[in-house]
PDB file of C-alpha atoms in Angstrom:
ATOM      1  CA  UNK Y   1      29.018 151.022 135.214  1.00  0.00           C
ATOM      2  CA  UNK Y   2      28.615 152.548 138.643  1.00  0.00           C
ATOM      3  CA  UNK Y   3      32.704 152.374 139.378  1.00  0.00           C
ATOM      4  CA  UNK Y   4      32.592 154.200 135.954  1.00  0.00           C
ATOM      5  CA  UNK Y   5      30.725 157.309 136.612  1.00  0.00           C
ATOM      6  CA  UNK Y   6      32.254 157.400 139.815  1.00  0.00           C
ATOM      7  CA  UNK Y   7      35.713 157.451 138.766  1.00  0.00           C
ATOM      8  CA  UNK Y   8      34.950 160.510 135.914  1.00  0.00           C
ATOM      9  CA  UNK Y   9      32.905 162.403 138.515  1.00  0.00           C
ATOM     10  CA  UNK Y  10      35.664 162.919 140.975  1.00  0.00           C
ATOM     11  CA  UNK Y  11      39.335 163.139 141.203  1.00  0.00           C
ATOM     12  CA  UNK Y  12      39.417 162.664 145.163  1.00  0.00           C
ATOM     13  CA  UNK Y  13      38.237 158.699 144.707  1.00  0.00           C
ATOM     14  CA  UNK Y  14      39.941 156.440 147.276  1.00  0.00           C
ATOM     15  CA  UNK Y  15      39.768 153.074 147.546  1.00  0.00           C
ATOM     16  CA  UNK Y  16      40.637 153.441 151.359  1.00  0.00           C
ATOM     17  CA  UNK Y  17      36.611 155.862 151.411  1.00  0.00           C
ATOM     18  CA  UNK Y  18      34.601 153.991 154.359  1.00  0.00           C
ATOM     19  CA  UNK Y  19      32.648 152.151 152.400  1.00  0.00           C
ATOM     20  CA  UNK Y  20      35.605 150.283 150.297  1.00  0.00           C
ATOM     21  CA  UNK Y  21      38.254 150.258 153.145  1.00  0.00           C
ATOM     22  CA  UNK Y  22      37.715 146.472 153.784  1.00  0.00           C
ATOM     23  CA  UNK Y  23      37.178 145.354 149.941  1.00  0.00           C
ATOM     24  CA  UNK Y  24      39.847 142.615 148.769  1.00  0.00           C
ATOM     25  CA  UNK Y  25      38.834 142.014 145.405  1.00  0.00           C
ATOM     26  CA  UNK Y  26      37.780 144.663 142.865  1.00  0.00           C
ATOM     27  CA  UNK Y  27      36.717 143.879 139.357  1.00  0.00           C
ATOM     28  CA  UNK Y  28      36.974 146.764 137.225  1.00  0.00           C
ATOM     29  CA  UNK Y  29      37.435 145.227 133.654  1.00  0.00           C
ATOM     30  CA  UNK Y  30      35.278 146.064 130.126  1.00  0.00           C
ATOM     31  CA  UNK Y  31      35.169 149.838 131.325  1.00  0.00           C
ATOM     32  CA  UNK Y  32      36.004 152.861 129.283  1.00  0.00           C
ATOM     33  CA  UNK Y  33      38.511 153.919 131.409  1.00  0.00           C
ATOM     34  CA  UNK Y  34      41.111 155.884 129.536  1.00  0.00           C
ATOM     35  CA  UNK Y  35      44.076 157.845 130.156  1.00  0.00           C
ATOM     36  CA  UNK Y  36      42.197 160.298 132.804  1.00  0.00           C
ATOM     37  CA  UNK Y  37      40.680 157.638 134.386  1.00  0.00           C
ATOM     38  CA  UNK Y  38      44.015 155.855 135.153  1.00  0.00           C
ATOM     39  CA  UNK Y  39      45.458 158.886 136.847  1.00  0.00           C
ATOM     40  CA  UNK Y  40      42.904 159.184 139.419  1.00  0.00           C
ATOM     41  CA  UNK Y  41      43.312 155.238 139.596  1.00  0.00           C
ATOM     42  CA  UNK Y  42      47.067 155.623 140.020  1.00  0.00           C
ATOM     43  CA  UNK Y  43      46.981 157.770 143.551  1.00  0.00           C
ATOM     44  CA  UNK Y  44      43.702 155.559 145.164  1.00  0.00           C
ATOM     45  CA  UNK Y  45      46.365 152.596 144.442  1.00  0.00           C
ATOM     46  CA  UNK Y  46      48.955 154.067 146.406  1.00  0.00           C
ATOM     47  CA  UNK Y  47      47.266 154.401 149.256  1.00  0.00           C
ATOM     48  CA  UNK Y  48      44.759 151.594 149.649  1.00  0.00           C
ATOM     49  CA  UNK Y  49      46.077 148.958 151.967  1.00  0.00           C
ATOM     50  CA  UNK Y  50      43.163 146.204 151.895  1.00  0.00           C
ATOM     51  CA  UNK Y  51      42.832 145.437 148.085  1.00  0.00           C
ATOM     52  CA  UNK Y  52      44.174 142.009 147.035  1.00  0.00           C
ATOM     53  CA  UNK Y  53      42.955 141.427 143.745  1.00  0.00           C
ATOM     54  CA  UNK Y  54      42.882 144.605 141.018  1.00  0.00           C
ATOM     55  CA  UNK Y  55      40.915 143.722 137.556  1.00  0.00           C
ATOM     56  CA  UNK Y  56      41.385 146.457 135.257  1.00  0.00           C
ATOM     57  CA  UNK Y  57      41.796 144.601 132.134  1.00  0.00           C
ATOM     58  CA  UNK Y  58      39.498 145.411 128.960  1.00  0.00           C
ATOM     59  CA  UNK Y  59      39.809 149.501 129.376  1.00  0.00           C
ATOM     60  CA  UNK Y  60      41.508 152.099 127.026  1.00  0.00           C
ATOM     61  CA  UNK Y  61      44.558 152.682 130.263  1.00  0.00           C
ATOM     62  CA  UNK Y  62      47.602 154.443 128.293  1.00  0.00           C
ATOM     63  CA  UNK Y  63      50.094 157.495 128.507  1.00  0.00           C
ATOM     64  CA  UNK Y  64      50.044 159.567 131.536  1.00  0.00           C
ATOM     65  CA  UNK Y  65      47.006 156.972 133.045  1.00  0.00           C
ATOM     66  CA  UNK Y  66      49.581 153.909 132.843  1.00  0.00           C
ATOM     67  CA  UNK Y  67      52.389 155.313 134.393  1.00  0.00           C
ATOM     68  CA  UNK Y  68      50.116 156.971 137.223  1.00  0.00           C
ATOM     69  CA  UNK Y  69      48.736 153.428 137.737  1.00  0.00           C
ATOM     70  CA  UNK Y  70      52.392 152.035 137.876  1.00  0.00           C
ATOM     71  CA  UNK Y  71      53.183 154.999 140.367  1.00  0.00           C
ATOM     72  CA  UNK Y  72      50.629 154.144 142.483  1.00  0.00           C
ATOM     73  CA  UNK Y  73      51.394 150.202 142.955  1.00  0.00           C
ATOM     74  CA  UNK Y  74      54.907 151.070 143.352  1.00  0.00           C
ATOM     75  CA  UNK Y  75      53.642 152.655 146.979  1.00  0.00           C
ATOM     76  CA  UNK Y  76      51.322 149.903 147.183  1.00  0.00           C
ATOM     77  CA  UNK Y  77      50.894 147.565 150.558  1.00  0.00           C
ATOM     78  CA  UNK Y  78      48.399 145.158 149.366  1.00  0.00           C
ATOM     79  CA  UNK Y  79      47.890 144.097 145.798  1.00  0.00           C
ATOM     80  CA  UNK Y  80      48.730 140.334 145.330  1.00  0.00           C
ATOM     81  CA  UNK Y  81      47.441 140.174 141.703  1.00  0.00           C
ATOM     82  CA  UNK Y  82      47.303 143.364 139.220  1.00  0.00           C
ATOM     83  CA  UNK Y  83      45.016 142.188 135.845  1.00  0.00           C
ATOM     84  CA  UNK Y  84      46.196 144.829 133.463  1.00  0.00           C
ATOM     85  CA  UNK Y  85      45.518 142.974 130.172  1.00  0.00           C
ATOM     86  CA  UNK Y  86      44.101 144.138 127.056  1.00  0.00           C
ATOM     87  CA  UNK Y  87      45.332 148.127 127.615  1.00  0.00           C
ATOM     88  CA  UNK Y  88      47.838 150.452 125.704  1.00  0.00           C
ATOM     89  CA  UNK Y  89      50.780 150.683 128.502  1.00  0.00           C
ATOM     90  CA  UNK Y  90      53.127 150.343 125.459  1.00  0.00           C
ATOM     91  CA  UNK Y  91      56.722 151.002 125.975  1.00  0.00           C
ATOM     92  CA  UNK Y  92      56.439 154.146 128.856  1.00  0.00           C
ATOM     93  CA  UNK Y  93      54.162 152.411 130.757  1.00  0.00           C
ATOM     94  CA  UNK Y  94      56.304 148.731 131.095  1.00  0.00           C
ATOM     95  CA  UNK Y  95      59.189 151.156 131.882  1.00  0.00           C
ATOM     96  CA  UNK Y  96      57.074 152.453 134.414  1.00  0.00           C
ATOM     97  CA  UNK Y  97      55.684 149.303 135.589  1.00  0.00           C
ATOM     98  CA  UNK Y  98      59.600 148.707 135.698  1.00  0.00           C
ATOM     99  CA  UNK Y  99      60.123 150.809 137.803  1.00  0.00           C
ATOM    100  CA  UNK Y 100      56.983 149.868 139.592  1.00  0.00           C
ATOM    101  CA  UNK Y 101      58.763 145.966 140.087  1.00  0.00           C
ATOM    102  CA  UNK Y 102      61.998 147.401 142.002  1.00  0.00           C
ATOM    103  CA  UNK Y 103      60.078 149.011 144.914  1.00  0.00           C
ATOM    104  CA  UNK Y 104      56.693 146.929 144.778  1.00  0.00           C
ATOM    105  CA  UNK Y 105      57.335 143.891 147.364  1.00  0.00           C
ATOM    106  CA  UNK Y 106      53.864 142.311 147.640  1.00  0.00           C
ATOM    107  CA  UNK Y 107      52.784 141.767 144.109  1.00  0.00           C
ATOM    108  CA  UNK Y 108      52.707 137.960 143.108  1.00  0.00           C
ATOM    109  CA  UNK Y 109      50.962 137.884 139.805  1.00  0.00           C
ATOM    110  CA  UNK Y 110      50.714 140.278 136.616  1.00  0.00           C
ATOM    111  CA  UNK Y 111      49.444 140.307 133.918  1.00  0.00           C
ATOM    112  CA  UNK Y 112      50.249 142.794 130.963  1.00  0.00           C
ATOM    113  CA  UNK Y 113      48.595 140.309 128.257  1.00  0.00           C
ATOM    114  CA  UNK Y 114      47.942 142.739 124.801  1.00  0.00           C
ATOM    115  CA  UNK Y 115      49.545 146.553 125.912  1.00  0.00           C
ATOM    116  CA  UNK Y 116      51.591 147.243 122.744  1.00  0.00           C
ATOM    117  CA  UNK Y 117      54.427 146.372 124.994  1.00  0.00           C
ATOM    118  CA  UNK Y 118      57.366 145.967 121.894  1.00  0.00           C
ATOM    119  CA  UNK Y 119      60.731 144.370 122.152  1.00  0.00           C
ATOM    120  CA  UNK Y 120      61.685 147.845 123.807  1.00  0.00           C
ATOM    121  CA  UNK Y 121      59.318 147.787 126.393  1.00  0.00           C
ATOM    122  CA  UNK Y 122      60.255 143.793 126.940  1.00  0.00           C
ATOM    123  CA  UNK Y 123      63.635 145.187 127.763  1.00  0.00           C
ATOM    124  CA  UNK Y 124      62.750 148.197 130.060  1.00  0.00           C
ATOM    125  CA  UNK Y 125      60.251 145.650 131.772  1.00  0.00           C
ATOM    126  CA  UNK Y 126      63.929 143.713 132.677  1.00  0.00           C
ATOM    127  CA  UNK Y 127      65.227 146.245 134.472  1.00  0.00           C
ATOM    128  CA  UNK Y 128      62.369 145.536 137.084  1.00  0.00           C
ATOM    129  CA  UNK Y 129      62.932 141.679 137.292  1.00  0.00           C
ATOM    130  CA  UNK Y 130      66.437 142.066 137.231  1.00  0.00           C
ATOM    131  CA  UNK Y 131      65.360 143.602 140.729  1.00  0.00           C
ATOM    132  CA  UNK Y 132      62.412 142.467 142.378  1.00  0.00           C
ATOM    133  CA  UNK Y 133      61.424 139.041 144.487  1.00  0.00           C
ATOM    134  CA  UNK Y 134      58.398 138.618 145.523  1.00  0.00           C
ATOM    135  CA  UNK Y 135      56.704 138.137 141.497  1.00  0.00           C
ATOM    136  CA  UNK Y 136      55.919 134.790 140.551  1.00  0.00           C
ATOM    137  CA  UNK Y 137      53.694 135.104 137.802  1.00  0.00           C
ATOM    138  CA  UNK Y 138      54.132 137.452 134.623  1.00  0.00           C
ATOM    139  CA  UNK Y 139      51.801 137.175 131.226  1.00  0.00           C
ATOM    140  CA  UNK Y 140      53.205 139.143 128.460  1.00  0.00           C
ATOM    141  CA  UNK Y 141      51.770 137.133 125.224  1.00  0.00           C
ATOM    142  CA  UNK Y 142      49.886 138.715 122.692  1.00  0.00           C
ATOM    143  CA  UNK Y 143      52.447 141.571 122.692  1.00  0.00           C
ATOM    144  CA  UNK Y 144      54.191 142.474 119.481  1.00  0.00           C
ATOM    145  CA  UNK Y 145      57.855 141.219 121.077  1.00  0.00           C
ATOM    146  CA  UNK Y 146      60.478 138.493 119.329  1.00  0.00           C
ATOM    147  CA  UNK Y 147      62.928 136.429 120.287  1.00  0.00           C
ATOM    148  CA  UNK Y 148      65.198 139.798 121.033  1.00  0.00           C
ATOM    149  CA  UNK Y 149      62.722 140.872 123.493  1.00  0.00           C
ATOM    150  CA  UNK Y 150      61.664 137.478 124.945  1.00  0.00           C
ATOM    151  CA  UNK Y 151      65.740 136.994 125.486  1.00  0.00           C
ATOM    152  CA  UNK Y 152      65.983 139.890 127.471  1.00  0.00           C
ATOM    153  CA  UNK Y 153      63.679 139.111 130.027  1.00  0.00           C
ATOM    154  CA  UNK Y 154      65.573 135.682 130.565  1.00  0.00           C
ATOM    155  CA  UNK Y 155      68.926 137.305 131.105  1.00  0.00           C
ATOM    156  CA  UNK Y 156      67.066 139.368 133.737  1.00  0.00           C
ATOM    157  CA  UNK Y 157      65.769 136.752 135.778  1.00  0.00           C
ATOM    158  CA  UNK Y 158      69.405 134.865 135.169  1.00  0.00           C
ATOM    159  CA  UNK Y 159      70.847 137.702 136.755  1.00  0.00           C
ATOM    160  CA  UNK Y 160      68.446 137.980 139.902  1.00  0.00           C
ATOM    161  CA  UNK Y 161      69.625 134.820 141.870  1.00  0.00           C
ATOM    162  CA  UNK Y 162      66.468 136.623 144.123  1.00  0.00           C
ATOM    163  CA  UNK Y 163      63.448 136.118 142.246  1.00  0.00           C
ATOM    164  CA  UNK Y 164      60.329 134.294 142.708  1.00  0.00           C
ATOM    165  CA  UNK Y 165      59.585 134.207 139.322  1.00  0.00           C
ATOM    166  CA  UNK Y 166      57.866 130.717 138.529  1.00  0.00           C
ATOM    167  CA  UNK Y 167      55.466 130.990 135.269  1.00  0.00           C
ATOM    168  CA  UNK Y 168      56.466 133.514 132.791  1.00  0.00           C
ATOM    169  CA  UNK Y 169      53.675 133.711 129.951  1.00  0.00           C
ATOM    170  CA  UNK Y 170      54.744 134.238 126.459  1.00  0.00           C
ATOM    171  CA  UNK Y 171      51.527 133.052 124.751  1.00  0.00           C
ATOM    172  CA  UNK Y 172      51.933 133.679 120.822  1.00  0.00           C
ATOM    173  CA  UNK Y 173      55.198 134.852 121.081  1.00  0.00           C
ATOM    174  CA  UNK Y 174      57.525 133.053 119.172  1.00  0.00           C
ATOM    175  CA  UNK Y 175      61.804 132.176 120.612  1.00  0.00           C
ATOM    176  CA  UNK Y 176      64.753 131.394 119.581  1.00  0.00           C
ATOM    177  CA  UNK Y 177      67.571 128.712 120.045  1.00  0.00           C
ATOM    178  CA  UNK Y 178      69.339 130.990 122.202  1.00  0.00           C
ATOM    179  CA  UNK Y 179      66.216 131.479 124.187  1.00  0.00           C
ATOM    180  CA  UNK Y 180      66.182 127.849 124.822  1.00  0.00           C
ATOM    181  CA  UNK Y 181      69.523 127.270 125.766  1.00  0.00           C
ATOM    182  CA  UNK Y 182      69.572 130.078 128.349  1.00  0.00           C
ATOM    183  CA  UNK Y 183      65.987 128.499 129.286  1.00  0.00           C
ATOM    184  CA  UNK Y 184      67.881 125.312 129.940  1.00  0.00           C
ATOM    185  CA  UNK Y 185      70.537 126.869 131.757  1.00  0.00           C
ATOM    186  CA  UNK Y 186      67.887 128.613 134.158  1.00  0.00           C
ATOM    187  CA  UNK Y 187      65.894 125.729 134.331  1.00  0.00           C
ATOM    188  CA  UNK Y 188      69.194 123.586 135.649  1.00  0.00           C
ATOM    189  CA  UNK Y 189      69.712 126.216 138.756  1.00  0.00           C
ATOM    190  CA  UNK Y 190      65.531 126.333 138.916  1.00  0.00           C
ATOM    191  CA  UNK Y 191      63.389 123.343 137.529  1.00  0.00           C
ATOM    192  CA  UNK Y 192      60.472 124.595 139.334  1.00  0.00           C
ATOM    193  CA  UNK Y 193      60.485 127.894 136.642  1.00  0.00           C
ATOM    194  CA  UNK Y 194      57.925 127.232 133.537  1.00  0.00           C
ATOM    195  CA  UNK Y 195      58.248 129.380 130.258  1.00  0.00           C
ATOM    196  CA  UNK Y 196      54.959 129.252 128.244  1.00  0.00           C
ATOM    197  CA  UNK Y 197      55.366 130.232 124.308  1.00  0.00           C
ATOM    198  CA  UNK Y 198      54.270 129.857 120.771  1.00  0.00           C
ATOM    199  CA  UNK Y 199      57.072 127.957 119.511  1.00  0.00           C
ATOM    200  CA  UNK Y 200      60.430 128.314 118.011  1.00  0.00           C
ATOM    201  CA  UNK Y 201      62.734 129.108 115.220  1.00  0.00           C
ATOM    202  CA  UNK Y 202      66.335 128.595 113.938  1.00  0.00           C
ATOM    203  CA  UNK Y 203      68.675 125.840 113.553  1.00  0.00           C
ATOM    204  CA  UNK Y 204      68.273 123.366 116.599  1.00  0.00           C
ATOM    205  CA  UNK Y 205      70.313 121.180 115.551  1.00  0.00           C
ATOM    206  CA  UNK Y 206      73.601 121.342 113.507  1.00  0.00           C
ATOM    207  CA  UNK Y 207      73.567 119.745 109.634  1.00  0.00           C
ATOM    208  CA  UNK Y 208      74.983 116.541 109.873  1.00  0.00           C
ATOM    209  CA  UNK Y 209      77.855 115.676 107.682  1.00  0.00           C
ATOM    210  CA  UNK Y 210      76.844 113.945 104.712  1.00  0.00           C
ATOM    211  CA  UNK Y 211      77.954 110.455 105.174  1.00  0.00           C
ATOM    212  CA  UNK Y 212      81.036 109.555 102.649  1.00  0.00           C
ATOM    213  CA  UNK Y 213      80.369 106.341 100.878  1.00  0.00           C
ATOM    214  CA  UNK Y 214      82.942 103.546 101.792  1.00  0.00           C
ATOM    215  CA  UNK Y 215      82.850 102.790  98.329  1.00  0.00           C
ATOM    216  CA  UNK Y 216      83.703 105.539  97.364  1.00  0.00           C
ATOM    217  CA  UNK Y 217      86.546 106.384  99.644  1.00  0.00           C
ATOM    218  CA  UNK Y 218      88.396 102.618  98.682  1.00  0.00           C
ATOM    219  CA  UNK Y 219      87.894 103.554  94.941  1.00  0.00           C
ATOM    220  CA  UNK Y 220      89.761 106.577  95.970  1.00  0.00           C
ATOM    221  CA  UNK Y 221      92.135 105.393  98.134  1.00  0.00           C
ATOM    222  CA  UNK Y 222      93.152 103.025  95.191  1.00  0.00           C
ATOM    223  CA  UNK Y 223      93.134 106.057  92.554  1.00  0.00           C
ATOM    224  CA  UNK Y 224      95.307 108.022  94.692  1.00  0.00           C
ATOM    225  CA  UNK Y 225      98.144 105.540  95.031  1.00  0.00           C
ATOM    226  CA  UNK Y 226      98.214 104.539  91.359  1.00  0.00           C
ATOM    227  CA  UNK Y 227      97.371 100.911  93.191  1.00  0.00           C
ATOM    228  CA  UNK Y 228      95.600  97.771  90.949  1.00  0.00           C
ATOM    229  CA  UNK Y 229      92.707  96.168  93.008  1.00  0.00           C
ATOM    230  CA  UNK Y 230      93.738  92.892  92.743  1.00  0.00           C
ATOM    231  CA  UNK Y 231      97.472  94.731  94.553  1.00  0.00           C
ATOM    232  CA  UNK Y 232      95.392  96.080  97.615  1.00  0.00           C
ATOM    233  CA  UNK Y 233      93.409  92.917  97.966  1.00  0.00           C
ATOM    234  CA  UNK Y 234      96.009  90.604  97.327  1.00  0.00           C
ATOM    235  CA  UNK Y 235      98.060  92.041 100.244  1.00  0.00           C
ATOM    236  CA  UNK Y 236      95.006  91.627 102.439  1.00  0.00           C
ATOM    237  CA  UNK Y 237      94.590  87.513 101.464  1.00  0.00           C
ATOM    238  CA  UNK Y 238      97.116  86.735 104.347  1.00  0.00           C
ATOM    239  CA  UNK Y 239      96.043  83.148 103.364  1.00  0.00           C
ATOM    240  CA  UNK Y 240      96.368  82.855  99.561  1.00  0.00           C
ATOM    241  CA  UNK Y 241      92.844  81.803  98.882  1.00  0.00           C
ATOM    242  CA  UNK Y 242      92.112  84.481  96.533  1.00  0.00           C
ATOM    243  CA  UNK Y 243      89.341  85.603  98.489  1.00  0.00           C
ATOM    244  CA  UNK Y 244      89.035  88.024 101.628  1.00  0.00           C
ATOM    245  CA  UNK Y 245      87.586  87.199 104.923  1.00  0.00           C
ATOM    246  CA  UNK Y 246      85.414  89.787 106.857  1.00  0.00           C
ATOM    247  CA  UNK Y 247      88.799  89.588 109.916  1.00  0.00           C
ATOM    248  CA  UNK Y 248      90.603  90.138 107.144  1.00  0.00           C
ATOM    249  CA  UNK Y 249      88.815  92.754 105.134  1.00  0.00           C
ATOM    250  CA  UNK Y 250      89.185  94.686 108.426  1.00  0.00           C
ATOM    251  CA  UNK Y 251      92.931  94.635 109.224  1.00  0.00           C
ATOM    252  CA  UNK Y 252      93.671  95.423 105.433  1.00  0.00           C
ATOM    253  CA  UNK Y 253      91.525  98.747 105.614  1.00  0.00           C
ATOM    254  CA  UNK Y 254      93.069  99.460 109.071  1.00  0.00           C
ATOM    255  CA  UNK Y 255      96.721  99.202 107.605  1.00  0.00           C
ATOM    256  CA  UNK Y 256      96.339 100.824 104.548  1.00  0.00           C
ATOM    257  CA  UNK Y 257      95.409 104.129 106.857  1.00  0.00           C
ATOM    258  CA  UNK Y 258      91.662 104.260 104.944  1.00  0.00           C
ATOM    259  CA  UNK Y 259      89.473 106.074 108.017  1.00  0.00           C
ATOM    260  CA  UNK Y 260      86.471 104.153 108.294  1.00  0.00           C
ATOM    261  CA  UNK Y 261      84.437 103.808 110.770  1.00  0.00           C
ATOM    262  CA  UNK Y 262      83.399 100.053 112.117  1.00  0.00           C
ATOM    263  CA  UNK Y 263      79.995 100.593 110.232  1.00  0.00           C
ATOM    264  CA  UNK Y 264      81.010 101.853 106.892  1.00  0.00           C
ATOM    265  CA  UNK Y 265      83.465  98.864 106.952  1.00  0.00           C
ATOM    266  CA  UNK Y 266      80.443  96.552 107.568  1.00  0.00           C
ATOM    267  CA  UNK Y 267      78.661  98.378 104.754  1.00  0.00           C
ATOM    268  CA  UNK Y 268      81.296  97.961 102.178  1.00  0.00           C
ATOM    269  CA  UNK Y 269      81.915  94.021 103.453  1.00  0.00           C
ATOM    270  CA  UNK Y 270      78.289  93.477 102.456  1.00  0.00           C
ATOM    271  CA  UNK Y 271      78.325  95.537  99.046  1.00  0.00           C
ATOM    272  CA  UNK Y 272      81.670  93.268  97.662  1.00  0.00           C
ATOM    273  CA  UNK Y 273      80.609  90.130  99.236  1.00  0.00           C
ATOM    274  CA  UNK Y 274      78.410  89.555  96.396  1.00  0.00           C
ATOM    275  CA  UNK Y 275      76.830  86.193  97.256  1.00  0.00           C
ATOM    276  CA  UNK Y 276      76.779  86.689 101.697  1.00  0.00           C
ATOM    277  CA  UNK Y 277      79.628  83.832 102.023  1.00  0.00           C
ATOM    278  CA  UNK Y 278      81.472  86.317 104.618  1.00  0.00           C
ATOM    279  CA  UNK Y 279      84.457  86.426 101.617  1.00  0.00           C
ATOM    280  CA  UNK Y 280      85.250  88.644  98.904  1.00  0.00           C
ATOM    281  CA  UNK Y 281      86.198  87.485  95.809  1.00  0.00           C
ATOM    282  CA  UNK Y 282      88.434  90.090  94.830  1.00  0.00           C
ATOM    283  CA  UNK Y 283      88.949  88.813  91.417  1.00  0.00           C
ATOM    284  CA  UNK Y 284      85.369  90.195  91.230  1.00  0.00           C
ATOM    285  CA  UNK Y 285      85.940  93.933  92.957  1.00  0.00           C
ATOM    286  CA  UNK Y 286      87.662  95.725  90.135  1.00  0.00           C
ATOM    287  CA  UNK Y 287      84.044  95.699  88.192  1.00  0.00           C
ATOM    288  CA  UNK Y 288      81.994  96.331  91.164  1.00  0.00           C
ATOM    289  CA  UNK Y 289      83.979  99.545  92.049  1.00  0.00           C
ATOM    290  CA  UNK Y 290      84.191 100.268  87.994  1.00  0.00           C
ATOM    291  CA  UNK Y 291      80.403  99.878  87.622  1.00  0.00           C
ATOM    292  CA  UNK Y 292      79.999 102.403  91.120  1.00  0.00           C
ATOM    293  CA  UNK Y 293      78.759 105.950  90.588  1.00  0.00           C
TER     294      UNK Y 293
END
């Protein structure tokens, strides 16, 4: 509560004061800090040079207090890892943390968890990672952005062949099939980069054609060329027996131009070979393919 007060009681705070110059870590989170409270944040950012580790998750930062924040670790020298979680930065504060990205060159992890940040903001935030090298981690879940907005911050990092970007956190935030194919296609050039996500929606996988029934398509074939059955079949009994061997089932379908595959074939061999001899009686084949639905 003491950083608090502090912060509200003057607007000359620096966290380069004696007494804070050689502070690396600084835990500021579940404070009340609002919009005023991030602009005198935003200039003791720019010109601290020792702090590592900035906590200022769980506060009421927004408007004019974001973007002074952002300001201020654009200048920055230090910070390694900027908690920013569970704010209101909405959309003018990632296009000034944006902005922040292009000239920030120390910065490793972010995190910008629950800001309000919309599909909008997801693609102003691109603009920065289209640019900078030196992030590696980035949380955005819990903010109101789709598939749109999660897309757009892959064809950012696609187009920086620069950046360090390993982990990029998309918790509860629910992709697309085009955000997993250009995930792939990242991933190919980069396997060490990690998406985190909710899951994903669309069609993954293309209908399959519904299977024609062989059947079917000989009953056809026969219909179409005003044939008899005991015609076709008798022109594939090469050996007069009145029946039709499996060899010979084979090479008949092949000549007569019917397009089977090597399976359906084998499926329409077992459904006329009545009693599994490996022959068709065709004498018997006109009723099986009359009594067919």
């Amino acid at each position: 509560m003491f950083w608090k007060l502090l912060l509200f009681q003057t607007n000359n705070f620096s966290f380069s004061q004696s007494n804070y110059s050689k502070v690396k870590e600084l835990n500021l989170s579940h404070n009340e800090f609002s919009e005023i409270g991030g602009e005198i944040l935003g200039p003791a950012i720019a010109t601290n040079e020792t702090l590592e580790v900035l906590d200022l998750s769980w506060n009421h930062i927004r408007r004019k207090g974001a973007i002074s924040i952002c300001r201020g670790l654009a200048e920055n020298i230090g910070i390694k890892i900027l908690n920013i979680s569970w704010n209101g930065l909405a959309n003018e504060g990632a296009l000034a943390m944006a902005e922040a990205l292009k000239f920030n060159s120390n910065l490793i992890e972010l995190d910008l968890s629950n800001n309000r940040i919309t599909n909008e903001g997801a693609i102003l935030l691109s603009k920065g990672l289209e640019i900078n090298d030196t992030l590696k981690l980035i949380k955005l879940g819990l903010n109101p952005i789709t598939a749109a907005g999660a897309h757009a911050l892959l064809l950012a990092l696609r187009a920086n062949t620069n950046s360090a970007l390993i982990d990029l956190d998309l918790t509860d935030i629910m992709v697309n099939k085009d955000f997993q194919d250009l995930l792939k296609e990242i991933q190919e050039l980069r396997p060490e980069f990690k998406v985190f996500y909710k899951g994903a929606f669309g069609a993954f996988k293309k209908k399959e054609k519904e299977r024609p029934d062989p059947l079917k398509m000989l009953r056809d074939y026969i219909d179409k060329n005003n044939m008899r059955v005991w015609d076709l079949f008798k022109a594939y009994d090469k050996d007069k027996s009145m029946s039709v061997s499996k060899e010979e089932f084979k090479k008949g379908i092949s000549s007569s131009g019917i397009r089977m595959t090597e399976s359906q074939v084998d499926e329409l061999m077992h459904t006329l070979d009545k009693d599994g001899d490996g022959e068709i009686d065709f004498r018997l084949v006109g009723q099986r393919l009359t009594n067919h639905n």
